[in-house]
Coordinates of N, CA and C and ligand atoms in Angstrom, one line a residue:
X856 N -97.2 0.3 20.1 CA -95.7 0.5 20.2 C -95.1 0.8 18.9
X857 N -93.9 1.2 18.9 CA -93.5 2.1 17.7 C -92.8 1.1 16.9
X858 N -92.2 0.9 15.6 CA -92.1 -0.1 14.9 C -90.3 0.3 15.1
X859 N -89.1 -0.5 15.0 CA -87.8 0.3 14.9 C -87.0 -0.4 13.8
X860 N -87.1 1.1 12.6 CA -87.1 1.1 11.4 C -85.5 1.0 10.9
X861 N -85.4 1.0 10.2 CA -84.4 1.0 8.9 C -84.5 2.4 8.2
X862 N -83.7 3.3 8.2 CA -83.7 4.5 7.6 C -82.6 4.7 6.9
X863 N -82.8 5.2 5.9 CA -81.4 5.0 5.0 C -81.1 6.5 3.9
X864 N -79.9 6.5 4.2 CA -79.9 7.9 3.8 C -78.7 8.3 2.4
X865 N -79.1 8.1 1.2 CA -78.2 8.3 0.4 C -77.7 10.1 -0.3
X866 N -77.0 9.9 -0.9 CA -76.6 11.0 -1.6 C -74.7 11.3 -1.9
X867 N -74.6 12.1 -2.5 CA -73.4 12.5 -2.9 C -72.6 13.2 -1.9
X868 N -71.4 13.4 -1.8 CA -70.3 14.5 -0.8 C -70.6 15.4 -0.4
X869 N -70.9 15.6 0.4 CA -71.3 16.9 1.1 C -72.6 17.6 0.8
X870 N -73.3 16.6 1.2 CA -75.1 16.7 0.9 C -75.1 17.1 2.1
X871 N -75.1 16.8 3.3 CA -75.3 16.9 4.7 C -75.4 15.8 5.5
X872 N -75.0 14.4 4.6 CA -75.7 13.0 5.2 C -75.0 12.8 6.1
X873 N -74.1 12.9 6.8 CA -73.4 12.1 8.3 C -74.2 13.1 9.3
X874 N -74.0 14.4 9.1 CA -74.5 15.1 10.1 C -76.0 15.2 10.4
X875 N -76.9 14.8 9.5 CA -78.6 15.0 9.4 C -78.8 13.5 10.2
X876 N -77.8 12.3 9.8 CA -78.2 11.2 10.3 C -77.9 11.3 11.3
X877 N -76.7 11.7 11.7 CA -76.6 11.3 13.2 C -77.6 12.2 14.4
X878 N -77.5 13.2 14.5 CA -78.5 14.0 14.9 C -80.5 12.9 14.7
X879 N -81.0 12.5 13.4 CA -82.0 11.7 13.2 C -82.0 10.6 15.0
X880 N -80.4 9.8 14.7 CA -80.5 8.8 15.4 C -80.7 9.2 16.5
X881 N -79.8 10.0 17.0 CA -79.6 10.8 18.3 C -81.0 10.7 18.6
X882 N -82.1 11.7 18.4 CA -83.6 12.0 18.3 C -84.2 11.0 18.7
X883 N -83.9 9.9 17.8 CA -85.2 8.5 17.6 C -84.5 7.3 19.2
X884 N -83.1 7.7 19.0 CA -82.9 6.5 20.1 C -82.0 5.6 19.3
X885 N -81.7 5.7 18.3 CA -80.8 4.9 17.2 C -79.8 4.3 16.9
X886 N -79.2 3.9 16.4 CA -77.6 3.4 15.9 C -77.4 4.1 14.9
X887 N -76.2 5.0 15.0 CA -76.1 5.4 13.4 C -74.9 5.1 12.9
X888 N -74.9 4.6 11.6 CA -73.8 4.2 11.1 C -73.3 4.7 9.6
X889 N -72.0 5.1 9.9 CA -71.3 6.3 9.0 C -70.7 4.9 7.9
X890 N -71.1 4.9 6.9 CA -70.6 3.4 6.2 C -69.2 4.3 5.2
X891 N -69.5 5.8 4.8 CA -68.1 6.1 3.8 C -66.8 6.0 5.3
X892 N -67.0 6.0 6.5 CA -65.9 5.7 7.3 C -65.2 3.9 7.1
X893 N -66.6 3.3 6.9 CA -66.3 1.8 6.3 C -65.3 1.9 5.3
X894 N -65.5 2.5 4.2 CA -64.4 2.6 2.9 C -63.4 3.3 2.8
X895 N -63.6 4.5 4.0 CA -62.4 5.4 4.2 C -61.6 4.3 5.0
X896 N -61.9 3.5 6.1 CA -60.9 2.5 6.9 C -59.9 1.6 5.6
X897 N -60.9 1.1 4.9 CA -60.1 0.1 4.3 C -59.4 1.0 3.4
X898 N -59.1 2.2 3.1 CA -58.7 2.7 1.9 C -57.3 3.2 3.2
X899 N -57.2 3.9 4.1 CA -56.6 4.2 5.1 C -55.4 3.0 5.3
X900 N -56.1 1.6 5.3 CA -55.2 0.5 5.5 C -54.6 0.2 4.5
X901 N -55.1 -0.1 3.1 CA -54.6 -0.3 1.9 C -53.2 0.9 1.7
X902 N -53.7 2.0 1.8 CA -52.5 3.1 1.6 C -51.0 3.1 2.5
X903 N -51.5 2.6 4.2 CA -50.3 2.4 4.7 C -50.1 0.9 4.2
X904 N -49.9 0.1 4.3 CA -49.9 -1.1 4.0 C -49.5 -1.8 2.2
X905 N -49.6 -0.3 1.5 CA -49.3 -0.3 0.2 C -49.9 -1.5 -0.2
X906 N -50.8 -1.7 -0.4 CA -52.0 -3.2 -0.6 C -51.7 -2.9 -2.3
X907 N -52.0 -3.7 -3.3 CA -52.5 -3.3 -4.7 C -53.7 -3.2 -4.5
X908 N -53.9 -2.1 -5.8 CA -55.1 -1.7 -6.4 C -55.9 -2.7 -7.1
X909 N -56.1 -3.6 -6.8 CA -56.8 -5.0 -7.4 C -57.5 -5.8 -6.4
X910 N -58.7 -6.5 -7.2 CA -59.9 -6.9 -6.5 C -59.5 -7.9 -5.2
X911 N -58.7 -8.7 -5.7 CA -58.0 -9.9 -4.6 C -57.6 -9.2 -3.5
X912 N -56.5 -8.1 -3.7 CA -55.5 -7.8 -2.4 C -56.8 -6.5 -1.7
X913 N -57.8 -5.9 -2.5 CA -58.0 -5.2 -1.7 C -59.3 -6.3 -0.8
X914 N -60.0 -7.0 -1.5 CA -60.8 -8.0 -0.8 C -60.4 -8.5 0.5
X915 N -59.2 -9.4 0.4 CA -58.6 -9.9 1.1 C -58.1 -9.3 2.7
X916 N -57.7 -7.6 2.4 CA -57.4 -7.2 3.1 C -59.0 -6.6 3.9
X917 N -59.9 -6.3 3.2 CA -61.1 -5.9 4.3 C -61.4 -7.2 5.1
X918 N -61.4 -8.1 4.4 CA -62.1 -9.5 4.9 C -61.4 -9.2 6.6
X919 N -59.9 -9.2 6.5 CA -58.9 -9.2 7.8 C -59.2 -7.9 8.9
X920 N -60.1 -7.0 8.3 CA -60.0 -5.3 9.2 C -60.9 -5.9 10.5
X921 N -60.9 -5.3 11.0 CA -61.8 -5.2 12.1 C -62.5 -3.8 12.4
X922 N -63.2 -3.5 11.9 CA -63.9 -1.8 11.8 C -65.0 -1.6 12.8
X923 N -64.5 -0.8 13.5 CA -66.0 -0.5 14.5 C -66.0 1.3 14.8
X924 N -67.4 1.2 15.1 CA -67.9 2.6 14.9 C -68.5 2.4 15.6
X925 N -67.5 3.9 17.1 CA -68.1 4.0 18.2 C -68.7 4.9 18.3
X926 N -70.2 5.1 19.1 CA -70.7 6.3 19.5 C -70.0 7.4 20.3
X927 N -69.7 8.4 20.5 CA -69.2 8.8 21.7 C -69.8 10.6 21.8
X928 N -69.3 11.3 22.8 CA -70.3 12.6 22.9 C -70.0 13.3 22.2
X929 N -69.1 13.2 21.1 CA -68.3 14.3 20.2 C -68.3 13.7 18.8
X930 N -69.4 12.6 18.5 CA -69.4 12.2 17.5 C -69.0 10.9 17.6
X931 N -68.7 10.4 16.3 CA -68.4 8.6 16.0 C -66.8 8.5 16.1
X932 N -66.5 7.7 16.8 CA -64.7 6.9 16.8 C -64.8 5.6 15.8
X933 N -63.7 5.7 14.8 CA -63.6 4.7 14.2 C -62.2 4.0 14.6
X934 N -62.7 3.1 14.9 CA -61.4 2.4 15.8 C -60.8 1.0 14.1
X935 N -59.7 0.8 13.8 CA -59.6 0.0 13.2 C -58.2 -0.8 13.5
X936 N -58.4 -2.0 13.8 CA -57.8 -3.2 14.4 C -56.8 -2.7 15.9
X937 N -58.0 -2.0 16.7 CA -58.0 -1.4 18.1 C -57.2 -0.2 18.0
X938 N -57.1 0.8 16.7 CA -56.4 1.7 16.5 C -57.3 3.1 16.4
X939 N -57.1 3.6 17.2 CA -58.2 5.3 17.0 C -57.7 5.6 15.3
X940 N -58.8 5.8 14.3 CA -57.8 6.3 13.0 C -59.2 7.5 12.9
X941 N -59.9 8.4 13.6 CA -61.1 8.9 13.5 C -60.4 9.7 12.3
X942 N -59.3 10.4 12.5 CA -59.1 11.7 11.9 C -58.5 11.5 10.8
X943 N -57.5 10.1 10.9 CA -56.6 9.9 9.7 C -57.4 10.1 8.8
X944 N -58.5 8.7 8.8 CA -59.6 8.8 7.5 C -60.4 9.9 6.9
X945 N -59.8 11.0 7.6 CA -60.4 12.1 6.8 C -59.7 12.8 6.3
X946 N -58.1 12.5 6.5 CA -57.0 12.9 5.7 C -56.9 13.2 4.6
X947 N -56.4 14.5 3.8 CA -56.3 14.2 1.9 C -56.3 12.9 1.4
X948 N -55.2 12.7 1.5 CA -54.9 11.2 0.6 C -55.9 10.2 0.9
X949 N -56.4 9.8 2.0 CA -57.6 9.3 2.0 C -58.7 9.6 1.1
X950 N -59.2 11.0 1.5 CA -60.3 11.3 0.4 C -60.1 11.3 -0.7
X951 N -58.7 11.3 -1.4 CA -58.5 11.6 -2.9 C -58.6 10.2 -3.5
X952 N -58.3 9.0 -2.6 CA -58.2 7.8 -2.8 C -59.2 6.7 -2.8
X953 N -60.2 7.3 -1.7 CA -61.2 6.7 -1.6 C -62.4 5.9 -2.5
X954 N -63.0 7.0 -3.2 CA -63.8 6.2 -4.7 C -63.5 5.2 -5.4
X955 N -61.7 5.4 -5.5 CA -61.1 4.5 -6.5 C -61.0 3.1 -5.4
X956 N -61.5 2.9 -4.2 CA -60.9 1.6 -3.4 C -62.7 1.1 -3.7
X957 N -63.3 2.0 -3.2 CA -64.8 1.6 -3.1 C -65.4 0.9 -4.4
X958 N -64.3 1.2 -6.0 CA -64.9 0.3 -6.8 C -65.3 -1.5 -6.7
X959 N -64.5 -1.5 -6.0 CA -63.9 -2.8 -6.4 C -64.8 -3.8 -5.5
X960 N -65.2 -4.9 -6.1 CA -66.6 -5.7 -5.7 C -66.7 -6.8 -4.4
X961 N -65.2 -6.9 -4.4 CA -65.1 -8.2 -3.1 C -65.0 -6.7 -1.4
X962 N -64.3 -5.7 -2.2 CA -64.6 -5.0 -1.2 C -65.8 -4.5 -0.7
X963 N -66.6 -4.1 -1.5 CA -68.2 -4.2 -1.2 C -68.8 -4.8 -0.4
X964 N -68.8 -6.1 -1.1 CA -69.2 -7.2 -1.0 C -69.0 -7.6 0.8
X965 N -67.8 -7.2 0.9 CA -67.3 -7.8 2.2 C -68.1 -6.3 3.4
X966 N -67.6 -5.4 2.9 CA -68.4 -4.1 3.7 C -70.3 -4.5 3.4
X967 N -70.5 -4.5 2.5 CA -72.3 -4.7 2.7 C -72.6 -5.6 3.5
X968 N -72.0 -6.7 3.5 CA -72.5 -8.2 4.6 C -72.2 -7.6 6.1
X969 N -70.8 -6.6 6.3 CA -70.7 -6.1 7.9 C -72.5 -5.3 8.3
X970 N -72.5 -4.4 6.8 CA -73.5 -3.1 6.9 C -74.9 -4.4 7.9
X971 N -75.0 -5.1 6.9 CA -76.2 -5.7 6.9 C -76.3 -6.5 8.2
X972 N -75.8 -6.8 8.4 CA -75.5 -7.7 10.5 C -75.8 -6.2 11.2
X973 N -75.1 -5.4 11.1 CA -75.3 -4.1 11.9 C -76.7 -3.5 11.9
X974 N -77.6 -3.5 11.0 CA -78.7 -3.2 11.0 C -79.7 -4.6 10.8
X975 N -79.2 -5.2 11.2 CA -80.4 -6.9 11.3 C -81.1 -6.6 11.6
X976 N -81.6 -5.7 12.9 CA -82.7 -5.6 13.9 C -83.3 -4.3 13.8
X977 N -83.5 -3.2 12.9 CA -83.7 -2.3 13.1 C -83.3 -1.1 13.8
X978 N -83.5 -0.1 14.0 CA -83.1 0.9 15.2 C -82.3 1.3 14.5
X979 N -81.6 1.6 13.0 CA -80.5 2.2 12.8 C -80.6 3.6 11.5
X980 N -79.9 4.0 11.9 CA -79.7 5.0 10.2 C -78.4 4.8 9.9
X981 N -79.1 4.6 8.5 CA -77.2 4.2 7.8 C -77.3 5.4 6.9
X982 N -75.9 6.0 6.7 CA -75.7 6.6 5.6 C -74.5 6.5 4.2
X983 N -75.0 6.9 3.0 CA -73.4 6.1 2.6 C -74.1 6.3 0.8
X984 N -74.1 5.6 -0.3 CA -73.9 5.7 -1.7 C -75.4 5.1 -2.0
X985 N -75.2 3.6 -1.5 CA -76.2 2.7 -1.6 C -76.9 1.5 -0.8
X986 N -77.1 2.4 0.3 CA -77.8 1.8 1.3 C -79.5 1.7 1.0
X987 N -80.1 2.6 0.3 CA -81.6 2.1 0.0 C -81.4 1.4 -1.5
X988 N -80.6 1.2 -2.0 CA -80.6 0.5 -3.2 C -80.0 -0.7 -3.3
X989 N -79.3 -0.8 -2.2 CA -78.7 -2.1 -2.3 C -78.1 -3.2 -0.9
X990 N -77.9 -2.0 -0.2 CA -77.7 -2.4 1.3 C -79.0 -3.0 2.0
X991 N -80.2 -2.0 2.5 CA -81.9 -2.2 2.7 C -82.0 -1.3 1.4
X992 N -82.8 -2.5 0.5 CA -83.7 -2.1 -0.5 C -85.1 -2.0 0.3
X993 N -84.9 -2.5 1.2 CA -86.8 -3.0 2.0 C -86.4 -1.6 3.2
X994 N -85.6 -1.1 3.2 CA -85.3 0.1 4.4 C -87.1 0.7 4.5
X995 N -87.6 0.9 5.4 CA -89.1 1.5 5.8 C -88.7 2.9 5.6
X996 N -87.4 3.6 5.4 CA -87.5 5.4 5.0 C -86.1 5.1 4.4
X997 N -86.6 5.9 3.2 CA -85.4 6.1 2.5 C -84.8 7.8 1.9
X998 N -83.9 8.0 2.2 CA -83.8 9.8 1.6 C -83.1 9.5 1.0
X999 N -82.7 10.8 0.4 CA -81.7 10.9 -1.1 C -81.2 12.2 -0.9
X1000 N -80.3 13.0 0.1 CA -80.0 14.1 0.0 C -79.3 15.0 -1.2
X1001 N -79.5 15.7 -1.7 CA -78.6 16.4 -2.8 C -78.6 18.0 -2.0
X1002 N -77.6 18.3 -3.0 CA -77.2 19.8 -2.7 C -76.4 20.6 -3.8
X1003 N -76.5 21.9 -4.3 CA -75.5 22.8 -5.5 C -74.1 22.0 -4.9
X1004 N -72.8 22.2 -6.1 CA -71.9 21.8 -6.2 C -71.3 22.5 -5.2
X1005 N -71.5 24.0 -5.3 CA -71.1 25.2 -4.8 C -71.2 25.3 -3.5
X1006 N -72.7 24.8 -2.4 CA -72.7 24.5 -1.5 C -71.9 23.4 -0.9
X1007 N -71.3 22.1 -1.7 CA -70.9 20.7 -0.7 C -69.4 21.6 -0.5
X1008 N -69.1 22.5 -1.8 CA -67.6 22.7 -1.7 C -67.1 24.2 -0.2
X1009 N -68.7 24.6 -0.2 CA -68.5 25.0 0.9 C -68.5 24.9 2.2
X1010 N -69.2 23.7 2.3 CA -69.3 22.8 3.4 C -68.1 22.0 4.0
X1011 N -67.2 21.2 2.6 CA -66.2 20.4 3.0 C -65.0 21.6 3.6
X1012 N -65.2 22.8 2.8 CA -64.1 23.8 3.4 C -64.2 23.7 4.9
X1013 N -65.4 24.2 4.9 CA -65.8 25.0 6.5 C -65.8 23.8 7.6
X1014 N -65.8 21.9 7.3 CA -65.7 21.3 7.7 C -64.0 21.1 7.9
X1015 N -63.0 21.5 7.2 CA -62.1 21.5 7.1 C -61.6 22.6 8.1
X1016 N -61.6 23.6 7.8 CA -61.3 24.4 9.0 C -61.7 24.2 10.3
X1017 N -63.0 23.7 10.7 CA -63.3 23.2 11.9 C -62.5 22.5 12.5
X1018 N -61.7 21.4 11.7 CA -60.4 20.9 12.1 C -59.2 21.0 12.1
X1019 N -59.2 22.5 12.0 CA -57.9 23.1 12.1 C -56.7 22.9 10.6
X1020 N -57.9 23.0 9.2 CA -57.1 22.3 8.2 C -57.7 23.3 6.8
X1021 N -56.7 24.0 6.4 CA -57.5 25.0 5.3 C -57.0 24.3 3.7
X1022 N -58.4 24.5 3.6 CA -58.3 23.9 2.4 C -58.4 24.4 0.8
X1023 N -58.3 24.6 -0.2 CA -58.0 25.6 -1.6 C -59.5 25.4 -2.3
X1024 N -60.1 25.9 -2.1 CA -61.5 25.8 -2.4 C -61.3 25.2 -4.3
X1025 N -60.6 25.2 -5.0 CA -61.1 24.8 -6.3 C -60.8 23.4 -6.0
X1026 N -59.6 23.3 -5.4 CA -58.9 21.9 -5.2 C -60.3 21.3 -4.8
X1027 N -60.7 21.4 -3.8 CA -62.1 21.1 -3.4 C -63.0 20.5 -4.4
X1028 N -63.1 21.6 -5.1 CA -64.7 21.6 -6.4 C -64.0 20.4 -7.0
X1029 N -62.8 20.2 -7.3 CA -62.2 19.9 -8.6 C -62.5 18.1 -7.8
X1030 N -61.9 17.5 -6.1 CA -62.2 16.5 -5.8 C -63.8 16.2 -5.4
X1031 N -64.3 17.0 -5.4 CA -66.4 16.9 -5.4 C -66.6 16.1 -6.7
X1032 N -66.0 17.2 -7.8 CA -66.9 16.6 -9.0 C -66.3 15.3 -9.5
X1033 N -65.0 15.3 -9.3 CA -64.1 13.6 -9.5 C -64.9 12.4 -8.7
X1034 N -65.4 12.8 -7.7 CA -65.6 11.7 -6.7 C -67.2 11.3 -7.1
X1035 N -68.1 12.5 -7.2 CA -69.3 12.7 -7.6 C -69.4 11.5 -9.2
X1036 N -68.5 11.8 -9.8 CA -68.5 11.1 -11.2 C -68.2 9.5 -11.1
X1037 N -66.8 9.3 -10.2 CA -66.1 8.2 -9.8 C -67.6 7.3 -9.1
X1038 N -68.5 7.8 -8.3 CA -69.3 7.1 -7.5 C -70.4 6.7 -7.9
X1039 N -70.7 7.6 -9.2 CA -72.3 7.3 -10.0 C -71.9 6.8 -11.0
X1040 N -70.6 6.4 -11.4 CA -70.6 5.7 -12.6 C -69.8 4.1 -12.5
X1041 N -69.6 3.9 -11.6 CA -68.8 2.7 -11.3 C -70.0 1.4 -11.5
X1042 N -69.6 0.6 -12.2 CA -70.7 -0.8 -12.4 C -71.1 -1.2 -10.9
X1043 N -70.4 -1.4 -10.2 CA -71.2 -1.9 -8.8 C -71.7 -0.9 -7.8
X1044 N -72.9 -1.0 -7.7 CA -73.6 -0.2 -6.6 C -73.4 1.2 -6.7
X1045 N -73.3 1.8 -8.2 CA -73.6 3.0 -8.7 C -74.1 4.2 -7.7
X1046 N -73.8 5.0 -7.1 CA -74.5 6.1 -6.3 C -75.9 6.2 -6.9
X1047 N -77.4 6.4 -6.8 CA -77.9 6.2 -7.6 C -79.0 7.0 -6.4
X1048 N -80.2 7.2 -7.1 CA -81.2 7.9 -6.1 C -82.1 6.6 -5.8
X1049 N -82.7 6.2 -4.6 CA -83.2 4.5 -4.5 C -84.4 4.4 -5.1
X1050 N -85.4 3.6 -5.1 CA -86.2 3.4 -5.7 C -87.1 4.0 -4.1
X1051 N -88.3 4.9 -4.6 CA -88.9 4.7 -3.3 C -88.4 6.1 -2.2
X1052 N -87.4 6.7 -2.9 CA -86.3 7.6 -1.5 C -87.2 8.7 -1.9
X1053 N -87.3 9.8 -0.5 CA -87.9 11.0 -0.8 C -86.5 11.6 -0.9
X1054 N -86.6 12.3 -2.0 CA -85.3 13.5 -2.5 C -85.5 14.8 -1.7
X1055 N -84.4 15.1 -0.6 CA -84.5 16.6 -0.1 C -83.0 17.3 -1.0
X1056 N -83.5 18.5 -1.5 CA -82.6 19.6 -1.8 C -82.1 20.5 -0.4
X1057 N -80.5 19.9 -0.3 CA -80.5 21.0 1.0 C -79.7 21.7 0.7
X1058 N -79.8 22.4 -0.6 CA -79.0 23.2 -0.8 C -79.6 24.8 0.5
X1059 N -80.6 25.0 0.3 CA -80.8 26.1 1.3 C -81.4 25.6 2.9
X1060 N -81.8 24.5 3.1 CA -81.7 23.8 4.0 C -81.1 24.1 5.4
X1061 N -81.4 24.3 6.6 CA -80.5 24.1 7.7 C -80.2 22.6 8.3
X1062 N -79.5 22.4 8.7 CA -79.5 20.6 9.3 C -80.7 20.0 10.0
X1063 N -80.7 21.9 10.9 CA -82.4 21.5 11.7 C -83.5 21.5 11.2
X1064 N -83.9 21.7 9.4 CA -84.5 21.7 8.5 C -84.8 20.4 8.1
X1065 N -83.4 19.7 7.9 CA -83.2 18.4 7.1 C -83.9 17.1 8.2
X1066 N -83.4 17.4 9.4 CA -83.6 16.7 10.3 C -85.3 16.0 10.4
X1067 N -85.8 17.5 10.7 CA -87.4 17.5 10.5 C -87.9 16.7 9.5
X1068 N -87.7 17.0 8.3 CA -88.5 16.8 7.4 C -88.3 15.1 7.5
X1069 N -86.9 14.4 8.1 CA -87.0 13.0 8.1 C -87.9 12.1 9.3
X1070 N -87.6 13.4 9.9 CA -88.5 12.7 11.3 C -90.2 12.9 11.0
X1071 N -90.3 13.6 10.0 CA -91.6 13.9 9.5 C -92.1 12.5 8.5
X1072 N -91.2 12.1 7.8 CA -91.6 10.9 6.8 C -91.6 10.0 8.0
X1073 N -90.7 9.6 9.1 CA -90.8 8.6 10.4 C -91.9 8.5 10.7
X1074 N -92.4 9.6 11.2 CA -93.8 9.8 11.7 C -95.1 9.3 11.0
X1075 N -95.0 9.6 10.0 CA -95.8 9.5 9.0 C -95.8 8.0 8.6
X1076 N -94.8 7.5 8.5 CA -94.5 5.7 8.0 C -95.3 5.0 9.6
X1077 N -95.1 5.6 10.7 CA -95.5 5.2 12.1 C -97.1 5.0 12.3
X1078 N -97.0 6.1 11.9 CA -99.1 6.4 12.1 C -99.5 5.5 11.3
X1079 N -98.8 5.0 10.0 CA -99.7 4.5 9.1 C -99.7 2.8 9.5
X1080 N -98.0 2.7 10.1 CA -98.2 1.1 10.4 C -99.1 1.0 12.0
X1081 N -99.3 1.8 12.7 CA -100.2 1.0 13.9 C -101.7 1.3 12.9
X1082 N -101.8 2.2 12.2 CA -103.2 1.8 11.6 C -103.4 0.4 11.0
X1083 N -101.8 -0.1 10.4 CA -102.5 -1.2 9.2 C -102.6 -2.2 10.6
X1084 N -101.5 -1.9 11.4 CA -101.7 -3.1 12.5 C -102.4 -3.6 13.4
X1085 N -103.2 -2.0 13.7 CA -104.5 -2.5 14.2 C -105.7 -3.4 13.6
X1086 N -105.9 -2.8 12.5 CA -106.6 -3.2 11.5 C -106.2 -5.2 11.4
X1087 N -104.9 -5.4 11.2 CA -104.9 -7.0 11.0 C -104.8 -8.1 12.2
X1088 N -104.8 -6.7 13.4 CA -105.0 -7.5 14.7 C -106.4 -7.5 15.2
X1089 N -107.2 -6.9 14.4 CA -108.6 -7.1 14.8 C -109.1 -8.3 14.7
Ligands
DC2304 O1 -69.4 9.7 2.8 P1 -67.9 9.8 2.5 O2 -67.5 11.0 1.8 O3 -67.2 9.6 3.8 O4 -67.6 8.5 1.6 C1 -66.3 8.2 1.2 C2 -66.4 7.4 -0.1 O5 -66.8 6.1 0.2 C3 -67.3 7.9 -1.2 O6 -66.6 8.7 -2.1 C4 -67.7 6.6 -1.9 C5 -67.5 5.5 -0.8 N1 -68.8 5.0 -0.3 C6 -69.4 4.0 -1.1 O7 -68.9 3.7 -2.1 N2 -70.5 3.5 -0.6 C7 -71.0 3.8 0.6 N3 -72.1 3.2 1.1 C8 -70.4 4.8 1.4 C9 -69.3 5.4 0.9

């Protein structure tokens, strides 16, 4: 029988990682869990709520969220304290705001302990900054998606229009490379490539490219544990 793993999928803005993962899950039979909707919730609430920008009030205020991420046939519903917010949190001001909320350590702290209950049992793909580095460091598949600058900013566009929302393409480059910088340089949980992660370039990539190649390392981690397991069940 098949082992049900921990798959973890890091990388920067508009690598491809919500969309490769959830499709992965889809495939395998999975849970998949979108964790930058974790940071966009609390940043969403902080802004209406005018919370301060400080470790206490933003702590305090995740401790209180109630964040769930629903599956549904059009994608994930993020419902926060019984409120549909799917689309707010992908609002400007959310994204422009975002990195600077994710610094801060009790908020982490409080989102990694949700992350980590959510995937106790395996069966899931998480995607997000630092999920094979710090979330499952022990994750059984770990990726690292990257992609050209040039590509994420054409992706967030074309994602953007899909939602009926046009967006100024430098404006774009200009919040990629802020957020890109903001995420890999912050002392806690640094965006980082994991220790162990297979690195895909998708910059030329199709999603049905990306998909493969993870279900290819699955496979491959699978064959090798009924070998060892046969072997220690002899
Ligand atoms: O994947 P995304 O663009 O929705 O993520 C939004 C922000 O959330 C991202 O700029 C940094 C933060 N984030 C994080 O710090 N750690 C994670 N595991 C996921 C997201």
């Amino acid at each position: 029988m098949s082992q049900r793993l921990t798959i973890a999928i890091d990388g920067p803005a508009g690598a491809g990682k919500s969309t490769t993962a959830r499709k992965v899950a889809e495939h395998l039979g999975y849970v998949y869990i979108d964790t930058g909707a974790m940071y966009r919730a609390v940043t969403f609430a902080a802004l209406r709520e005018h919370v301060p920008m400080d470790d206490a009030a933003l702590g305090a205020l995740t401790e209180r969220l109630d964040i769930r991420l629903e599956p549904t046939a059009d994608g994930q519903r993020v419902v926060l304290n019984g409120e549909d917010v799917t689309r707010s949190i992908r609002e400007a001001e959310v994204t422009s705001n975002v990195s600077q909320v994710s610094v801060f350590p009790s908020v982490r702290r409080a989102l990694v302990q949700r992350q980590r209950m959510l995937g106790l049992n395996g069966g899931v793909v998480m995607d997000g900054r630092d999920i094979g580095s710090v979330v499952f460091p022990h994750a059984e598949i770990k990726v690292f998606l990257v992609a050209d600058v040039d590509e994420r900013v054409r992706r967030r566009v074309l994602e953007a229009e899909q939602r009926g929302e046009r967006l100024d393409v430098e404006t774009v480059r200009g919040h990629i490379i802020e957020r890109d910088k903001l995420d890999s340089e912050r002392e806690v949980s640094p965006l980082v490539k994991p220790e162990g992660a297979t690195e895909i370039d998708t910059t030329h990539c199709t999603i049905a490219d990306q998909v493969q190649r993870i279900l290819e390392l699955v496979d491959a981690y699978q064959k090798t544990y009924s070998i060892v397991s046969a072997f220690t069940n002899f």
